[in-house]
Amino acid sequence: MTGIEDAGPAVLQPCPSCGLGDQVSGVPAVYHAGRDSVRVTRPARHDEGEETVTRSVTTSLSGALAPAPTLLPFTAAGDVAGGVLLVLVAIGTFIGGAAGGHWFSEDSEPTRRTTTGGWYYTQQDAAPAHHSSLAFLGWISALALLSAITLLVRAGRRQAARKLLLAGRAEAERLWSQGWYCRRCGSVHFRARPGEKARALTLQEFRSQVWEAGGYGSLAERGTF
């Protein structure tokens, strides 16, 4: 992985929990040991032949020791495209209602009387029914506009979060590469600082510290992005 120091810490640090070092390994080594690529062959379907797909397999331990959130196969472009499409729908339905006289009609227009078989009725009598038939366009327009705003705001937040992740990842990996993992205790620890004792950290505590160093500590609970 680009930017990750595979070698890990140079001098082994015994686990502060059990006091032993025989089951202690550098976090980068444990992380990479839990990641692999496998080739899966899909059987032939209809007129298509067999298809071989390469997939990435990650253990739960490797995922817990990741130096940064997993980037999901999603881009802000999808939300932007959907938002623009919904804006066009909102505009189109609004124009449709306006063209039908639903939005800007005036009730004070002159009344014209028409005779049919001795009965009199006015065009204003028929207007409410015509307007009510177009009322659904207003709901469609409002719903489309609200959905468009939601998508565009989400796209903006995702893009900002991605920039934050890329900007701080190097600093997060610097701290991450100094960690040690004890298989016996299932904990992580750093080299003891002068005047302080080393402390065994849970996987969640380790992730929070590393991701906080990168500036994206708020994502530590989710683990994906």
Coordinates of N, CA and C in Angstrom, one line a residue, residues 1-170:
M1 N 0.9 -1.2 0.0 CA 0.0 0.0 0.0 C 0.9 1.2 0.0
T2 N 0.6 2.2 -0.8 CA 1.4 3.4 -0.9 C 1.4 4.1 0.4
G3 N 2.7 4.5 0.7 CA 2.9 5.4 1.9 C 2.9 4.6 3.2
I4 N 2.8 3.3 3.2 CA 2.8 2.5 4.5 C 4.2 1.9 4.6
E5 N 4.7 2.0 5.8 CA 6.0 1.5 6.1 C 5.9 0.0 6.4
D6 N 6.3 -0.9 5.5 CA 6.1 -2.3 5.7 C 7.0 -2.9 6.8
A7 N 8.1 -2.3 7.0 CA 9.1 -2.8 8.0 C 8.6 -2.7 9.4
G8 N 7.8 -1.7 9.7 CA 7.3 -1.5 11.1 C 8.4 -1.1 12.0
P9 N 8.2 -1.1 13.3 CA 9.1 -0.6 14.3 C 10.4 -1.5 14.3
A10 N 11.5 -0.9 14.5 CA 12.8 -1.5 14.4 C 13.2 -2.4 15.6
V11 N 12.9 -1.9 16.8 CA 13.2 -2.7 18.0 C 12.0 -3.2 18.7
L12 N 11.9 -4.5 18.9 CA 10.7 -5.1 19.5 C 10.5 -4.6 20.9
Q13 N 9.2 -4.3 21.1 CA 8.8 -3.8 22.4 C 7.9 -4.9 23.1
P14 N 8.3 -5.4 24.2 CA 7.4 -6.4 24.9 C 6.1 -5.8 25.3
C15 N 5.1 -6.7 25.4 CA 3.7 -6.3 25.7 C 3.7 -5.8 27.1
P16 N 3.1 -4.7 27.4 CA 3.0 -4.2 28.8 C 2.0 -4.9 29.6
S17 N 1.1 -5.7 28.9 CA 0.1 -6.4 29.6 C 0.6 -7.8 30.2
C18 N 1.3 -8.6 29.3 CA 1.8 -9.9 29.8 C 3.3 -9.8 30.0
G19 N 4.0 -8.8 29.6 CA 5.4 -8.7 29.8 C 6.3 -9.5 28.9
L20 N 5.7 -10.2 27.9 CA 6.4 -11.0 27.0 C 6.5 -10.4 25.6
G21 N 7.4 -10.9 24.8 CA 7.5 -10.4 23.5 C 7.5 -11.5 22.4
D22 N 7.3 -12.8 22.8 CA 7.3 -13.8 21.8 C 6.1 -13.8 20.9
Q23 N 5.0 -13.2 21.3 CA 3.8 -13.1 20.4 C 3.6 -11.7 19.9
V24 N 4.6 -10.8 20.0 CA 4.5 -9.4 19.6 C 5.1 -9.2 18.2
S25 N 4.3 -8.5 17.4 CA 4.7 -8.2 16.0 C 4.4 -6.7 15.7
G26 N 5.1 -6.2 14.8 CA 4.8 -4.8 14.4 C 3.4 -4.7 13.7
V27 N 2.7 -3.7 14.0 CA 1.3 -3.5 13.4 C 1.3 -3.6 11.9
P28 N 2.3 -2.9 11.2 CA 2.2 -3.0 9.7 C 2.3 -4.5 9.2
A29 N 3.2 -5.3 9.9 CA 3.3 -6.7 9.5 C 2.0 -7.5 9.7
V30 N 1.4 -7.3 10.8 CA 0.1 -7.9 11.1 C -1.0 -7.5 10.2
Y31 N -1.0 -6.2 9.9 CA -2.0 -5.6 9.0 C -1.9 -6.3 7.6
H32 N -0.7 -6.3 7.0 CA -0.5 -6.9 5.7 C -0.7 -8.4 5.6
A33 N -0.4 -9.1 6.7 CA -0.5 -10.5 6.8 C -2.0 -10.9 6.7
G34 N -2.9 -10.0 7.0 CA -4.3 -10.3 7.0 C -5.0 -9.8 5.7
R35 N -4.2 -9.4 4.7 CA -4.8 -9.0 3.5 C -4.3 -9.9 2.3
D36 N -5.1 -10.3 1.5 CA -4.8 -11.1 0.4 C -5.7 -11.0 -0.8
S37 N -5.3 -11.4 -1.9 CA -6.2 -11.4 -3.1 C -6.4 -12.8 -3.6
V38 N -7.7 -13.1 -3.9 CA -8.1 -14.4 -4.3 C -8.7 -14.3 -5.7
R39 N -8.6 -15.4 -6.5 CA -9.2 -15.4 -7.8 C -10.4 -16.3 -7.7
V40 N -11.6 -15.8 -8.1 CA -12.8 -16.6 -8.1 C -13.3 -16.7 -9.5
T41 N -13.6 -18.0 -9.9 CA -14.2 -18.3 -11.2 C -15.7 -18.4 -11.2
R42 N -16.3 -17.6 -11.9 CA -17.8 -17.6 -12.0 C -18.2 -18.6 -13.1
P43 N -19.2 -19.5 -12.9 CA -19.6 -20.4 -13.9 C -20.2 -19.7 -15.1
A44 N -20.2 -20.4 -16.2 CA -20.8 -19.8 -17.4 C -22.3 -19.6 -17.3
R45 N -22.8 -18.5 -17.8 CA -24.3 -18.2 -17.8 C -24.7 -17.8 -19.2
H46 N -25.8 -18.5 -19.7 CA -26.4 -18.2 -21.0 C -25.3 -18.3 -22.0
D47 N -25.1 -17.2 -22.8 CA -24.1 -17.2 -23.9 C -22.7 -16.7 -23.4
E48 N -22.6 -16.4 -22.1 CA -21.3 -16.0 -21.6 C -20.5 -17.1 -21.1
G49 N -19.2 -17.0 -21.3 CA -18.3 -18.1 -20.8 C -17.9 -17.8 -19.3
E50 N -17.0 -18.6 -18.8 CA -16.6 -18.5 -17.5 C -15.8 -17.2 -17.3
E51 N -15.9 -16.6 -16.1 CA -15.3 -15.3 -15.8 C -14.5 -15.4 -14.5
T52 N -13.3 -15.0 -14.6 CA -12.4 -15.0 -13.4 C -12.3 -13.6 -12.8
V53 N -12.6 -13.5 -11.6 CA -12.6 -12.2 -10.9 C -11.6 -12.2 -9.7
T54 N -10.8 -11.2 -9.6 CA -9.9 -11.1 -8.4 C -10.5 -10.2 -7.3
R55 N -10.6 -10.8 -6.1 CA -11.2 -10.1 -5.0 C -10.2 -9.9 -3.9
S56 N -10.3 -8.9 -3.1 CA -9.5 -8.6 -2.0 C -10.1 -9.2 -0.7
V57 N -9.4 -10.0 0.0 CA -9.9 -10.6 1.3 C -9.1 -10.0 2.4
T58 N -9.8 -9.5 3.4 CA -9.2 -8.9 4.6 C -9.8 -9.5 5.9
T59 N -8.9 -9.9 6.8 CA -9.4 -10.4 8.1 C -9.9 -9.3 8.9
S60 N -10.7 -9.7 9.9 CA -11.2 -8.7 10.8 C -10.1 -8.0 11.6
L61 N -9.1 -8.7 12.0 CA -7.9 -8.1 12.7 C -7.2 -7.1 11.8
S62 N -7.0 -7.4 10.6 CA -6.3 -6.5 9.6 C -7.2 -5.3 9.5
G63 N -8.5 -5.4 9.3 CA -9.4 -4.3 9.2 C -9.4 -3.4 10.4
A64 N -9.3 -4.0 11.6 CA -9.3 -3.2 12.8 C -8.0 -2.4 13.0
L65 N -6.9 -2.9 12.4 CA -5.6 -2.2 12.5 C -5.3 -1.3 11.3
A66 N -6.3 -1.1 10.5 CA -6.1 -0.2 9.3 C -5.7 1.2 9.7
P67 N -4.8 1.8 9.0 CA -4.4 3.2 9.3 C -5.4 4.3 8.9
A68 N -6.3 3.9 8.1 CA -7.3 4.9 7.6 C -8.6 4.2 7.2
P69 N -9.7 4.9 7.1 CA -11.0 4.3 6.8 C -10.9 3.7 5.4
T70 N -11.7 2.6 5.2 CA -11.8 1.9 4.0 C -12.6 2.8 3.0
L71 N -12.0 3.1 1.9 CA -12.7 3.9 0.9 C -13.7 3.0 0.1
L72 N -15.0 3.3 0.3 CA -16.0 2.5 -0.4 C -16.0 2.9 -1.9
P73 N -16.4 1.9 -2.8 CA -16.4 2.2 -4.2 C -17.5 3.2 -4.6
F74 N -17.4 4.4 -4.2 CA -18.4 5.4 -4.4 C -17.7 6.8 -4.6
T75 N -18.2 7.5 -5.5 CA -17.7 8.9 -5.7 C -18.8 9.9 -5.6
A76 N -18.4 11.1 -5.3 CA -19.3 12.2 -5.1 C -20.0 12.5 -6.5
A77 N -19.4 12.1 -7.6 CA -20.0 12.3 -8.9 C -21.4 11.7 -9.0
G78 N -21.6 10.5 -8.4 CA -22.9 9.9 -8.4 C -24.0 10.7 -7.8
D79 N -23.7 11.3 -6.6 CA -24.6 12.2 -5.9 C -24.9 13.5 -6.7
V80 N -23.8 14.0 -7.2 CA -23.9 15.3 -8.0 C -24.8 15.0 -9.2
A81 N -24.6 13.9 -10.0 CA -25.4 13.6 -11.1 C -26.9 13.4 -10.7
G82 N -27.1 12.7 -9.7 CA -28.5 12.5 -9.2 C -29.1 13.8 -8.8
G83 N -28.3 14.6 -8.1 CA -28.9 15.9 -7.6 C -29.3 16.8 -8.8
V84 N -28.4 16.8 -9.8 CA -28.7 17.7 -11.0 C -30.0 17.1 -11.7
L85 N -30.1 15.8 -11.8 CA -31.2 15.2 -12.5 C -32.5 15.6 -11.7
L86 N -32.5 15.5 -10.4 CA -33.6 15.8 -9.6 C -34.0 17.3 -9.7
V87 N -33.0 18.2 -9.8 CA -33.3 19.6 -10.0 C -34.0 19.8 -11.3
L88 N -33.6 19.1 -12.4 CA -34.3 19.2 -13.6 C -35.7 18.7 -13.6
V89 N -35.9 17.7 -12.8 CA -37.3 17.2 -12.6 C -38.1 18.2 -11.9
A90 N -37.5 18.8 -10.8 CA -38.3 19.8 -10.1 C -38.7 21.0 -11.0
I91 N -37.7 21.4 -11.8 CA -38.0 22.6 -12.7 C -39.0 22.2 -13.7
G92 N -38.9 21.0 -14.3 CA -39.9 20.6 -15.3 C -41.3 20.4 -14.8
T93 N -41.4 19.9 -13.6 CA -42.8 19.7 -13.0 C -43.4 21.1 -12.6
F94 N -42.5 22.0 -12.2 CA -43.0 23.3 -11.8 C -43.5 24.1 -13.1
I95 N -42.7 24.0 -14.1 CA -43.1 24.6 -15.4 C -44.3 24.0 -15.9
G96 N -44.5 22.7 -15.8 CA -45.7 22.0 -16.2 C -46.9 22.5 -15.5
G97 N -46.8 22.7 -14.2 CA -47.9 23.3 -13.5 C -48.2 24.7 -13.8
A98 N -47.1 25.5 -14.1 CA -47.3 26.9 -14.4 C -48.0 27.0 -15.8
A99 N -47.6 26.1 -16.7 CA -48.2 26.2 -18.1 C -49.6 25.8 -18.0
G100 N -50.0 24.9 -17.1 CA -51.4 24.6 -16.9 C -52.2 25.6 -16.2
G101 N -51.6 26.7 -15.8 CA -52.4 27.7 -15.1 C -52.6 27.4 -13.6
H102 N -51.8 26.5 -13.1 CA -52.1 26.1 -11.7 C -51.4 27.0 -10.7
W103 N -50.2 27.6 -11.0 CA -49.5 28.4 -10.0 C -49.9 29.9 -10.1
F104 N -50.1 30.4 -11.3 CA -50.3 31.8 -11.4 C -51.6 32.2 -11.9
S105 N -52.6 31.4 -11.9 CA -54.0 31.8 -12.3 C -54.6 32.7 -11.3
E106 N -55.5 33.6 -11.8 CA -56.2 34.6 -11.0 C -57.7 34.2 -11.0
D107 N -58.2 34.2 -9.7 CA -59.6 33.9 -9.6 C -60.5 35.1 -10.0
S108 N -59.9 36.3 -10.2 CA -60.7 37.4 -10.4 C -61.0 37.7 -11.9
E109 N -60.6 36.7 -12.8 CA -60.8 36.9 -14.2 C -62.3 36.9 -14.5
P110 N -62.7 37.6 -15.6 CA -64.2 37.7 -15.9 C -64.8 36.3 -16.0
T111 N -66.1 36.2 -15.6 CA -66.8 35.0 -15.7 C -67.6 34.9 -17.0
R112 N -67.5 33.8 -17.7 CA -68.2 33.7 -18.9 C -69.3 32.6 -18.7
R113 N -70.5 32.9 -19.1 CA -71.6 32.0 -18.9 C -71.9 31.3 -20.2
T114 N -72.2 30.0 -20.1 CA -72.4 29.1 -21.2 C -73.7 28.4 -21.0
T115 N -74.5 28.3 -22.0 CA -75.8 27.6 -21.9 C -75.7 26.3 -22.6
T116 N -76.1 25.2 -21.8 CA -76.2 23.9 -22.4 C -77.5 23.3 -22.0
G117 N -78.4 23.1 -22.9 CA -79.7 22.5 -22.6 C -80.5 23.3 -21.6
G118 N -80.3 24.6 -21.5 CA -81.1 25.4 -20.6 C -80.4 25.6 -19.3
W119 N -79.3 24.9 -19.1 CA -78.5 25.1 -17.8 C -77.4 26.0 -18.0
Y120 N -77.1 26.8 -17.0 CA -76.0 27.8 -17.1 C -74.8 27.3 -16.2
Y121 N -73.6 27.4 -16.7 CA -72.5 27.2 -15.8 C -71.4 28.2 -16.3
T122 N -70.4 28.4 -15.4 CA -69.3 29.3 -15.7 C -68.0 28.5 -15.8
Q123 N -67.0 29.1 -16.5 CA -65.7 28.5 -16.6 C -65.0 28.4 -15.3
Q124 N -65.3 29.4 -14.4 CA -64.7 29.3 -13.0 C -65.2 28.1 -12.2
D125 N -66.4 27.6 -12.6 CA -66.9 26.4 -11.9 C -66.0 25.2 -12.2
A126 N -65.5 25.2 -13.4 CA -64.6 24.1 -13.8 C -63.2 24.2 -13.4
A127 N -62.7 25.4 -13.1 CA -61.3 25.7 -12.8 C -60.8 24.9 -11.6
P128 N -61.6 24.8 -10.5 CA -61.0 24.1 -9.3 C -60.7 22.7 -9.7
A129 N -61.5 22.0 -10.4 CA -61.3 20.6 -10.8 C -60.0 20.5 -11.6
H130 N -59.8 21.5 -12.5 CA -58.7 21.5 -13.4 C -57.4 21.7 -12.6
H131 N -57.5 22.6 -11.6 CA -56.3 22.9 -10.8 C -55.9 21.8 -9.9
S132 N -57.0 21.1 -9.3 CA -56.7 20.0 -8.4 C -56.0 18.8 -9.2
S133 N -56.3 18.7 -10.5 CA -55.7 17.6 -11.3 C -54.2 17.9 -11.5
L134 N -53.8 19.1 -11.3 CA -52.4 19.5 -11.5 C -51.6 19.6 -10.1
A135 N -52.4 19.5 -9.0 CA -51.7 19.7 -7.7 C -50.6 18.7 -7.5
F136 N -50.7 17.5 -8.0 CA -49.6 16.5 -7.8 C -48.3 17.0 -8.3
L137 N -48.3 17.8 -9.3 CA -47.0 18.3 -9.9 C -46.3 19.2 -8.8
G138 N -47.0 19.9 -8.0 CA -46.4 20.6 -6.9 C -45.7 19.7 -5.9
W139 N -46.3 18.6 -5.6 CA -45.7 17.7 -4.6 C -44.5 17.0 -5.3
I140 N -44.6 16.7 -6.5 CA -43.4 16.1 -7.2 C -42.2 17.1 -7.3
S141 N -42.5 18.3 -7.6 CA -41.5 19.3 -7.7 C -40.8 19.6 -6.3
A142 N -41.6 19.7 -5.3 CA -41.0 19.9 -3.9 C -40.2 18.7 -3.5
L143 N -40.7 17.5 -3.7 CA -40.0 16.3 -3.3 C -38.7 16.1 -4.1
A144 N -38.7 16.4 -5.4 CA -37.5 16.3 -6.2 C -36.5 17.3 -5.7
L145 N -36.9 18.6 -5.4 CA -36.0 19.6 -5.0 C -35.4 19.3 -3.7
L146 N -36.2 18.7 -2.7 CA -35.6 18.4 -1.4 C -34.6 17.2 -1.5
S147 N -34.9 16.3 -2.4 CA -34.0 15.1 -2.6 C -32.7 15.6 -3.2
A148 N -32.8 16.5 -4.2 CA -31.6 17.1 -4.9 C -30.7 17.8 -3.9
I149 N -31.3 18.6 -3.0 CA -30.5 19.3 -2.0 C -29.8 18.3 -1.1
T150 N -30.5 17.2 -0.7 CA -29.9 16.2 0.2 C -28.7 15.5 -0.5
L151 N -28.8 15.2 -1.7 CA -27.8 14.5 -2.5 C -26.6 15.5 -2.6
L152 N -26.8 16.7 -3.0 CA -25.7 17.7 -3.2 C -25.0 18.0 -1.9
V153 N -25.7 18.1 -0.8 CA -25.1 18.3 0.5 C -24.2 17.1 0.9
R154 N -24.7 15.9 0.6 CA -24.0 14.7 1.0 C -22.7 14.6 0.1
A155 N -22.8 15.0 -1.1 CA -21.7 14.9 -2.0 C -20.6 15.9 -1.6
G156 N -21.0 17.1 -1.1 CA -20.1 18.1 -0.6 C -19.4 17.6 0.6
R157 N -20.1 17.0 1.5 CA -19.5 16.5 2.8 C -18.5 15.3 2.5
R158 N -18.9 14.4 1.6 CA -18.0 13.3 1.2 C -16.7 13.8 0.6
Q159 N -16.8 14.8 -0.3 CA -15.7 15.3 -0.9 C -14.7 16.0 0.1
A160 N -15.3 16.8 1.0 CA -14.5 17.4 2.0 C -13.8 16.4 2.9
A161 N -14.5 15.3 3.3 CA -14.0 14.3 4.1 C -12.8 13.6 3.4
R162 N -13.0 13.3 2.1 CA -11.9 12.7 1.4 C -10.6 13.5 1.3
K163 N -10.8 14.8 1.1 CA -9.6 15.7 1.1 C -9.0 15.7 2.5
L164 N -9.8 15.7 3.5 CA -9.2 15.7 4.9 C -8.4 14.4 5.1
L165 N -9.0 13.2 4.6 CA -8.3 12.0 4.8 C -7.0 11.9 4.1
L166 N -7.0 12.4 2.8 CA -5.7 12.4 2.0 C -4.7 13.3 2.6
A167 N -5.1 14.4 3.2 CA -4.2 15.4 3.7 C -3.5 14.9 5.0
G168 N -4.2 14.1 5.8 CA -3.7 13.7 7.1 C -3.2 12.2 7.2
R169 N -3.3 11.5 6.1 CA -3.0 10.1 6.1 C -1.5 9.8 6.4
A170 N -0.6 10.7 5.9 CA 0.8 10.5 6.1 C 1.1 10.6 7.6

